[in-house]
mmCIF file of C-alpha atoms in Angstrom:
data_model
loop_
_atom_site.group_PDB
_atom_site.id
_atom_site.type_symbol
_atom_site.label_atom_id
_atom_site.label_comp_id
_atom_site.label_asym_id
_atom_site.label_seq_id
_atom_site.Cartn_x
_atom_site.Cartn_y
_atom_site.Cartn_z
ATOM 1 C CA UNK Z 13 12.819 -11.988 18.419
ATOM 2 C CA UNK Z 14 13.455 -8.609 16.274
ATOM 3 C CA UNK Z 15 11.504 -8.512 12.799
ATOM 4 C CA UNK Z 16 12.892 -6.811 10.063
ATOM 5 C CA UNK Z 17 13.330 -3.076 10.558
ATOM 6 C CA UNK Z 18 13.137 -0.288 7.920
ATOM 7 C CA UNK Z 19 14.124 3.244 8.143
ATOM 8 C CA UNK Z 20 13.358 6.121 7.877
ATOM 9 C CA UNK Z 21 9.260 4.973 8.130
ATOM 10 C CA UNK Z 22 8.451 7.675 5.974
ATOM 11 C CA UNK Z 23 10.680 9.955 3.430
ATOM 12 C CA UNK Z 24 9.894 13.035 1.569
ATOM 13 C CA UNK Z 25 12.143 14.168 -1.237
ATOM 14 C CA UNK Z 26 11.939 16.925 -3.952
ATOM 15 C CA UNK Z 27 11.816 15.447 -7.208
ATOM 16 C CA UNK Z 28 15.805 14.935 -8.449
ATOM 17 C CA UNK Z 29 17.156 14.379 -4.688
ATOM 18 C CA UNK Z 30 19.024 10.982 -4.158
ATOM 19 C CA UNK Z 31 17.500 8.999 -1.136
ATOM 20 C CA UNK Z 32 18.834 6.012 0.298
ATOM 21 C CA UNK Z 33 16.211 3.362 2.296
ATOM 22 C CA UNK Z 34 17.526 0.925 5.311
ATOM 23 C CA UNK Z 35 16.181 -2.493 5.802
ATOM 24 C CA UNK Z 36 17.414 -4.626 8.768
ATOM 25 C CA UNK Z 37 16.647 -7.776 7.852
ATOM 26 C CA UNK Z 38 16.082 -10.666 10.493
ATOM 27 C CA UNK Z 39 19.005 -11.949 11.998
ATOM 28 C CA UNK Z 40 20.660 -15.108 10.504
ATOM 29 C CA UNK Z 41 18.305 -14.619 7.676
ATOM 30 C CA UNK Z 42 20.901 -15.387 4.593
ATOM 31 C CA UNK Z 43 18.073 -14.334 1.849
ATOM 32 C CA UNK Z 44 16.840 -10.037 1.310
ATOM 33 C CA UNK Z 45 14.240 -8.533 -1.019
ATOM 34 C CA UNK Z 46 12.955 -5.478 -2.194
ATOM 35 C CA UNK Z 47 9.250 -4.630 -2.686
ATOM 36 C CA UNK Z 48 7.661 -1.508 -4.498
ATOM 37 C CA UNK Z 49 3.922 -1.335 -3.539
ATOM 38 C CA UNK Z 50 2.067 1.795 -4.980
ATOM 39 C CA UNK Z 51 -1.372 2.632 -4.236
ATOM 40 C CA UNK Z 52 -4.348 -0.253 -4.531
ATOM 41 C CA UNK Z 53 -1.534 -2.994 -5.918
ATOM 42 C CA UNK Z 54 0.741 -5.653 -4.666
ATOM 43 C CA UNK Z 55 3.719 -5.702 -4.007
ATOM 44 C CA UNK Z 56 6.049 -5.401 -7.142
ATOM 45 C CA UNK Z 57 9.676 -7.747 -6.818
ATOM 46 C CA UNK Z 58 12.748 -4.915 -7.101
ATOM 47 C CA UNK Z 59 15.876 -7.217 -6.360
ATOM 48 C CA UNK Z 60 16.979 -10.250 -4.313
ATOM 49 C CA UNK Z 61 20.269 -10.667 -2.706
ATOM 50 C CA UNK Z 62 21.465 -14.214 -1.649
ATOM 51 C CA UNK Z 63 24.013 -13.289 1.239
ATOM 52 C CA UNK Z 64 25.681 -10.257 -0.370
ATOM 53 C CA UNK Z 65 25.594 -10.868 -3.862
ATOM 54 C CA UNK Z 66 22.515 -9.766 -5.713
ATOM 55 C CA UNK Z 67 20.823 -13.156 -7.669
ATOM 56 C CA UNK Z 68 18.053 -11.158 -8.805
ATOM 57 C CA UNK Z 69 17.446 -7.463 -10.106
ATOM 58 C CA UNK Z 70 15.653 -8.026 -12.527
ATOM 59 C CA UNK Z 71 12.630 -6.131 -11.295
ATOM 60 C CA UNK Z 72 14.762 -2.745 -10.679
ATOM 61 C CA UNK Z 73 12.802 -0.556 -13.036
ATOM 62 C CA UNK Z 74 15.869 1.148 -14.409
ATOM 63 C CA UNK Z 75 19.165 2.609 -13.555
ATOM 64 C CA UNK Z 76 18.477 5.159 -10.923
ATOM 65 C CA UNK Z 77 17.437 2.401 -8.849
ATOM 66 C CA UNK Z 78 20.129 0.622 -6.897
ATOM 67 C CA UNK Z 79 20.900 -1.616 -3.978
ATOM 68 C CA UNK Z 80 23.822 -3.027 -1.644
ATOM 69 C CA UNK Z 81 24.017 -5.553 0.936
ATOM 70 C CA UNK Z 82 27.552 -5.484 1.581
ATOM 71 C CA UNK Z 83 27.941 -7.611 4.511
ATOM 72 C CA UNK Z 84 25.258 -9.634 3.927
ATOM 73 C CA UNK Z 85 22.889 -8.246 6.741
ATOM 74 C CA UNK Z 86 21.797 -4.524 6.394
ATOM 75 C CA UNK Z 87 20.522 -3.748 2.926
ATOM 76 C CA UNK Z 88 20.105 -0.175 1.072
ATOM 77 C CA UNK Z 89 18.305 0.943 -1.253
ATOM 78 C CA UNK Z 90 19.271 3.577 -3.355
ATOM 79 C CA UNK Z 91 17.088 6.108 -5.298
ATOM 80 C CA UNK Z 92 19.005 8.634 -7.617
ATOM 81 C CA UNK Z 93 17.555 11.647 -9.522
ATOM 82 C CA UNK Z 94 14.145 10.943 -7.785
ATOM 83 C CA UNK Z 95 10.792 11.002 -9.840
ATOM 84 C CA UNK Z 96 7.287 12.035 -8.704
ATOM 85 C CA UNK Z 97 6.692 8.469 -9.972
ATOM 86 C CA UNK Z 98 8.593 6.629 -7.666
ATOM 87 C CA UNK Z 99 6.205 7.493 -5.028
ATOM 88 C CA UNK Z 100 5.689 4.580 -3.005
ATOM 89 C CA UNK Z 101 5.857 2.483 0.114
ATOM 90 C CA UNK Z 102 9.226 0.284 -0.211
ATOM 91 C CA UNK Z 103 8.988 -3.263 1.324
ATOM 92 C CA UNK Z 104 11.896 -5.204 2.848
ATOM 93 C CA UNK Z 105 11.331 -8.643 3.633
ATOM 94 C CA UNK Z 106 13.565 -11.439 4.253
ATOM 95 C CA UNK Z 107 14.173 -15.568 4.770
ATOM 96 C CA UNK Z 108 16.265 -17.805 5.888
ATOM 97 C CA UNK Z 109 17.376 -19.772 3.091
ATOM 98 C CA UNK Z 110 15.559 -18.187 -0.140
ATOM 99 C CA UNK Z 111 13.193 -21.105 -2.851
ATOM 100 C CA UNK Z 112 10.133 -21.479 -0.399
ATOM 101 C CA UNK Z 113 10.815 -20.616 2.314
ATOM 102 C CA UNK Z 114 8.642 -17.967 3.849
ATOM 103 C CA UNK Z 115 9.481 -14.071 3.289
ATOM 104 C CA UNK Z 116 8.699 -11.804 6.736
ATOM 105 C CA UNK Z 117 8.536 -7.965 5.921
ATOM 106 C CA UNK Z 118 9.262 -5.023 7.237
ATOM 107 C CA UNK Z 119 6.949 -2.282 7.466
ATOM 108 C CA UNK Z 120 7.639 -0.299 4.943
ATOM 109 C CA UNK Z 121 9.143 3.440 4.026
ATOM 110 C CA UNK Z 122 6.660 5.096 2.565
ATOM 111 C CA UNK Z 123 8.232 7.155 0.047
ATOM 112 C CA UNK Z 124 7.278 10.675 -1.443
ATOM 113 C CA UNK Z 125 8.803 12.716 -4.285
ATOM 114 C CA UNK Z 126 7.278 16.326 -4.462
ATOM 115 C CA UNK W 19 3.307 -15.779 -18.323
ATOM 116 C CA UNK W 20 3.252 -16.537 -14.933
ATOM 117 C CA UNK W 21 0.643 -14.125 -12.637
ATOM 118 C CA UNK W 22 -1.313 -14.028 -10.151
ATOM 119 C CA UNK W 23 -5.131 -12.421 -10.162
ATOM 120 C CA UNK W 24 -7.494 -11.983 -7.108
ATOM 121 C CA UNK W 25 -11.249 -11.633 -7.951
ATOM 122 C CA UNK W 26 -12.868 -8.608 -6.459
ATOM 123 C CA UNK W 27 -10.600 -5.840 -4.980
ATOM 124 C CA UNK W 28 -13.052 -5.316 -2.301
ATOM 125 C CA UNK W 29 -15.424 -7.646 -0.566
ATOM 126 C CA UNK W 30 -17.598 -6.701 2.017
ATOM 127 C CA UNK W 31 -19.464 -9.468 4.762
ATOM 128 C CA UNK W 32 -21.202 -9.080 7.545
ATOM 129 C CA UNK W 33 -19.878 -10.026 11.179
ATOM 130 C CA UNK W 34 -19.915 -14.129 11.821
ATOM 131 C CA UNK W 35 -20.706 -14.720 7.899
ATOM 132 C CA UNK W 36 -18.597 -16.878 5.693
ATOM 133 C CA UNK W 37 -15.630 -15.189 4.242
ATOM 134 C CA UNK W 38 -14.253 -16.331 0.751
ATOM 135 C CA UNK W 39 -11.800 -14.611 -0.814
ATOM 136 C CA UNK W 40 -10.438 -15.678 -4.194
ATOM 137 C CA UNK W 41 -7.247 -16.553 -6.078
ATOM 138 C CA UNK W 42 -6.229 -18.196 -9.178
ATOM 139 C CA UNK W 43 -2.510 -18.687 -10.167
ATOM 140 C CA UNK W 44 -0.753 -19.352 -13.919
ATOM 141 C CA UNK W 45 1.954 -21.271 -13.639
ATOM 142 C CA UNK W 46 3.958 -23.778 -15.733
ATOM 143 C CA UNK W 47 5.358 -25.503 -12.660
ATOM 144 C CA UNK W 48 4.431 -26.393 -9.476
ATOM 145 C CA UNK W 49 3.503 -23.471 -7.595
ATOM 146 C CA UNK W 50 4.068 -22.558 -3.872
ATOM 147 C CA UNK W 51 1.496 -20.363 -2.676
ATOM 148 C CA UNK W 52 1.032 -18.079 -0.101
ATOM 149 C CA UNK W 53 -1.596 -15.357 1.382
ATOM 150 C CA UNK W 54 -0.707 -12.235 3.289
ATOM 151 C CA UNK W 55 -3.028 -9.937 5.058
ATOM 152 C CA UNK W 56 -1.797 -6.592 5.546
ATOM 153 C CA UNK W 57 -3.175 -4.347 8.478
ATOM 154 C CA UNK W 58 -3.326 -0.531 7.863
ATOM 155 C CA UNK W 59 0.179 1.386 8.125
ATOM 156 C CA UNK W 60 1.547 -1.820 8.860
ATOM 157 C CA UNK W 61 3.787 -4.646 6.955
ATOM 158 C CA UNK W 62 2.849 -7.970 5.643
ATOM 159 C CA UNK W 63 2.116 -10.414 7.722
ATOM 160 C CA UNK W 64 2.057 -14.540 6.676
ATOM 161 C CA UNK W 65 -1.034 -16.498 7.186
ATOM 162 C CA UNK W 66 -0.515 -19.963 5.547
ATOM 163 C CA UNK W 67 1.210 -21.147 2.956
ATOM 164 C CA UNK W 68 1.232 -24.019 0.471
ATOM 165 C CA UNK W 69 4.291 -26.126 -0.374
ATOM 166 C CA UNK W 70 2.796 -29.470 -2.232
ATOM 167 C CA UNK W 71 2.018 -31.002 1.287
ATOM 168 C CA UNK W 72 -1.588 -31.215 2.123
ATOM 169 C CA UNK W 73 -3.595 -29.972 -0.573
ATOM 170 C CA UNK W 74 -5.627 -27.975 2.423
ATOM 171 C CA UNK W 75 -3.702 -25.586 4.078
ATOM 172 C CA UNK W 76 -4.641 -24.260 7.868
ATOM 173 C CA UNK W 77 -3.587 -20.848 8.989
ATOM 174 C CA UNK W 78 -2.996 -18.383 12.255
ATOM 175 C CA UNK W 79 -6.243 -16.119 12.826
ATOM 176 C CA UNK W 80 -9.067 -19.609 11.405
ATOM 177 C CA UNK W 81 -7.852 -18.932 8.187
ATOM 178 C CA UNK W 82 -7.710 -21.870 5.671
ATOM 179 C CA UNK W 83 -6.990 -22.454 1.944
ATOM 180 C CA UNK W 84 -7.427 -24.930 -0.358
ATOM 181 C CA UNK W 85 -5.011 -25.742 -3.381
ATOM 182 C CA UNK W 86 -6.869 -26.883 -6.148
ATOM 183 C CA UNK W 87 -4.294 -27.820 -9.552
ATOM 184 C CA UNK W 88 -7.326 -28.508 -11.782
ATOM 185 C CA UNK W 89 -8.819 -25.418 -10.770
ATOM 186 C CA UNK W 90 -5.586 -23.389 -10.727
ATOM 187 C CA UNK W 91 -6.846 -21.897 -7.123
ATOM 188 C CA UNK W 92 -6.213 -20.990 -3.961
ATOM 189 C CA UNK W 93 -8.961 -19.656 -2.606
ATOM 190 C CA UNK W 94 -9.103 -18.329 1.305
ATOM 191 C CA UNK W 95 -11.676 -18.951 3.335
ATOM 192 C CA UNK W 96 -13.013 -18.409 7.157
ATOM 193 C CA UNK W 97 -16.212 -19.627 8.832
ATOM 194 C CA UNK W 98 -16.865 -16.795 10.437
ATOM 195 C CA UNK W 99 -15.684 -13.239 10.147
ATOM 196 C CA UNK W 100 -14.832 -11.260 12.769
ATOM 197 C CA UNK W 101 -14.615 -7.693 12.850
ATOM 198 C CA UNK W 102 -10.722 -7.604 13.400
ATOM 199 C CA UNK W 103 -10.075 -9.668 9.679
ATOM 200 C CA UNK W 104 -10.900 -6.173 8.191
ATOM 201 C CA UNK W 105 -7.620 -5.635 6.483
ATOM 202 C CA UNK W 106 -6.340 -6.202 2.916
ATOM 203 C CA UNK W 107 -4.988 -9.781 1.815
ATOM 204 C CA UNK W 108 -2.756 -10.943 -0.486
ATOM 205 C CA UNK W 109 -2.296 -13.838 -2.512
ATOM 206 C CA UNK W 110 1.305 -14.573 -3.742
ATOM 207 C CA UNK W 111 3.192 -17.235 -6.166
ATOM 208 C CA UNK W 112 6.791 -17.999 -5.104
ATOM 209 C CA UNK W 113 8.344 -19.226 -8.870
ATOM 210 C CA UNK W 114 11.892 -19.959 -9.781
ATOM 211 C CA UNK W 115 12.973 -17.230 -11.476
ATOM 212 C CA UNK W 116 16.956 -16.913 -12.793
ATOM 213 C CA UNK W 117 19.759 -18.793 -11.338
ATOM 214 C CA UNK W 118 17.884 -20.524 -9.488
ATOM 215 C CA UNK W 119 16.510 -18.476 -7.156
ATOM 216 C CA UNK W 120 12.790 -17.157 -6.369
ATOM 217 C CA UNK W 121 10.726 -14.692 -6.202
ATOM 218 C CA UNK W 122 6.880 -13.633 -4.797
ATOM 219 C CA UNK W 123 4.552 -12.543 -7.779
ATOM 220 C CA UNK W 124 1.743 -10.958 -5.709
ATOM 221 C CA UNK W 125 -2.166 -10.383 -6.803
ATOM 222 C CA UNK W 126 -3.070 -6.916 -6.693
ATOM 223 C CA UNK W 127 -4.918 -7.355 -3.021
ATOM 224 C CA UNK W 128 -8.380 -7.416 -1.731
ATOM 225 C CA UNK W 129 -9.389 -5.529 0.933
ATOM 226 C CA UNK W 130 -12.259 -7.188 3.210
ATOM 227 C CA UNK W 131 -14.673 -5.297 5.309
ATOM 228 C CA UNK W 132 -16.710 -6.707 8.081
ATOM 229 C CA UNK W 133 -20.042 -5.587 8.715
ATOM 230 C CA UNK W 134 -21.303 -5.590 12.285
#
């Protein structure tokens, strides 16, 4: 079946542009999360959403960062007032129920601020 | 606090050697654990995973890890490399965090390179 799907693959912004990410997360999969990887680390947690309530952001890294899952499938990520430090590939990766159970990702938008 | 670290962020062996690749975990609870490999321009990918079952965990690809609680490690391991394991791998601890819910603390990778 369909993985999880992220678009655009890659994004280039000027610094202060808003940007918005897609992830398409697996279908029937009730549990979404949010990844930051920058260069040479691991992932980084951002947020988890639970069907369409977010249980988790406590790994946004401040208020320009924000994300909806309003129908509990398709989740955005939104970037405002963009920062040469946000550069970064952004990871989407869901599961079915959430505690244990294993997390599938996307591929990635790979992120640029100028 | 609860982390993750992988030893060595590189780790180079040559084709058909032993491949070891190491990970220790802090936790206050029991742990699950997983490891990732990661292919170039491409996402995450599971290859086991370790849930308090068997304390020796088989994976996709001959991969195999052992959870060891006195040790506090998980360390991967393959008979025999191959050139196609070059890639970079991932350990990660899934640990409750609030209301209830979880979350993947990942190591900072280590990237494997097979000589032929």
């Amino acid at each position: 079946g369909a993985g999880v799907s992220q678009t655009p693959s890659n994004k280039v912004t000027e610094k202060g542009k808003y940007v918005e990410l897609r992830c398409d997360p697996i279908s029937g999969h009730t549990a979404l999360y949010w990844y930051r990887q920058s260069l040479g680390q691991g992932p980084e947690f951002l947020i988890y959403f639970q069907g369409t309530g977010a249980a988790d952001d406590s790994g946004l890294p401040n208020d320009r960062f924000f994300a909806v899952r309003p129908e509990g499938s398709v989740s955005t990520l939104k970037i405002q007032r963009t920062e040469r430090g946000d550069s970064a590939v952004y990871l989407c990766a869901s599961s079915l129920l959430g505690e244990s159970d294993t997390q599938y990702f996307g591929p990635g938008t790979r992120l640029t601020v100028l | 606090a609860q982390s993750v670290t992988q030893l060595g962020s590189h780790v180079s062996v040559s084709e058909g050697a032993l491949v070891l690749l190491r990970c220790n975990y802090s936790s206050s609870v029991p742990p699950y654990l997983f490891w990732y490999v990661q292919y170039p321009n491409q996402g995450l990918q599971l290859l086991l995973k370790y849930t308090s079952a068997a304390t020796l965990v088989k994976g996709i690809n001959g991969f195999e890890a052992e959870f060891k609680k006195s040790e506090t490690s998980f360390h991967l391991t393959k008979p025999s490399a191959h050139m196609s394991d070059a890639a970079e791998y991932f350990c990660a601890v899934s640990l409750p965090g609030s209301s209830g819910t979880y979350k993947y603390i990942f190591g900072t990778g280590t990237r494997l390179k097979v000589l032929a």
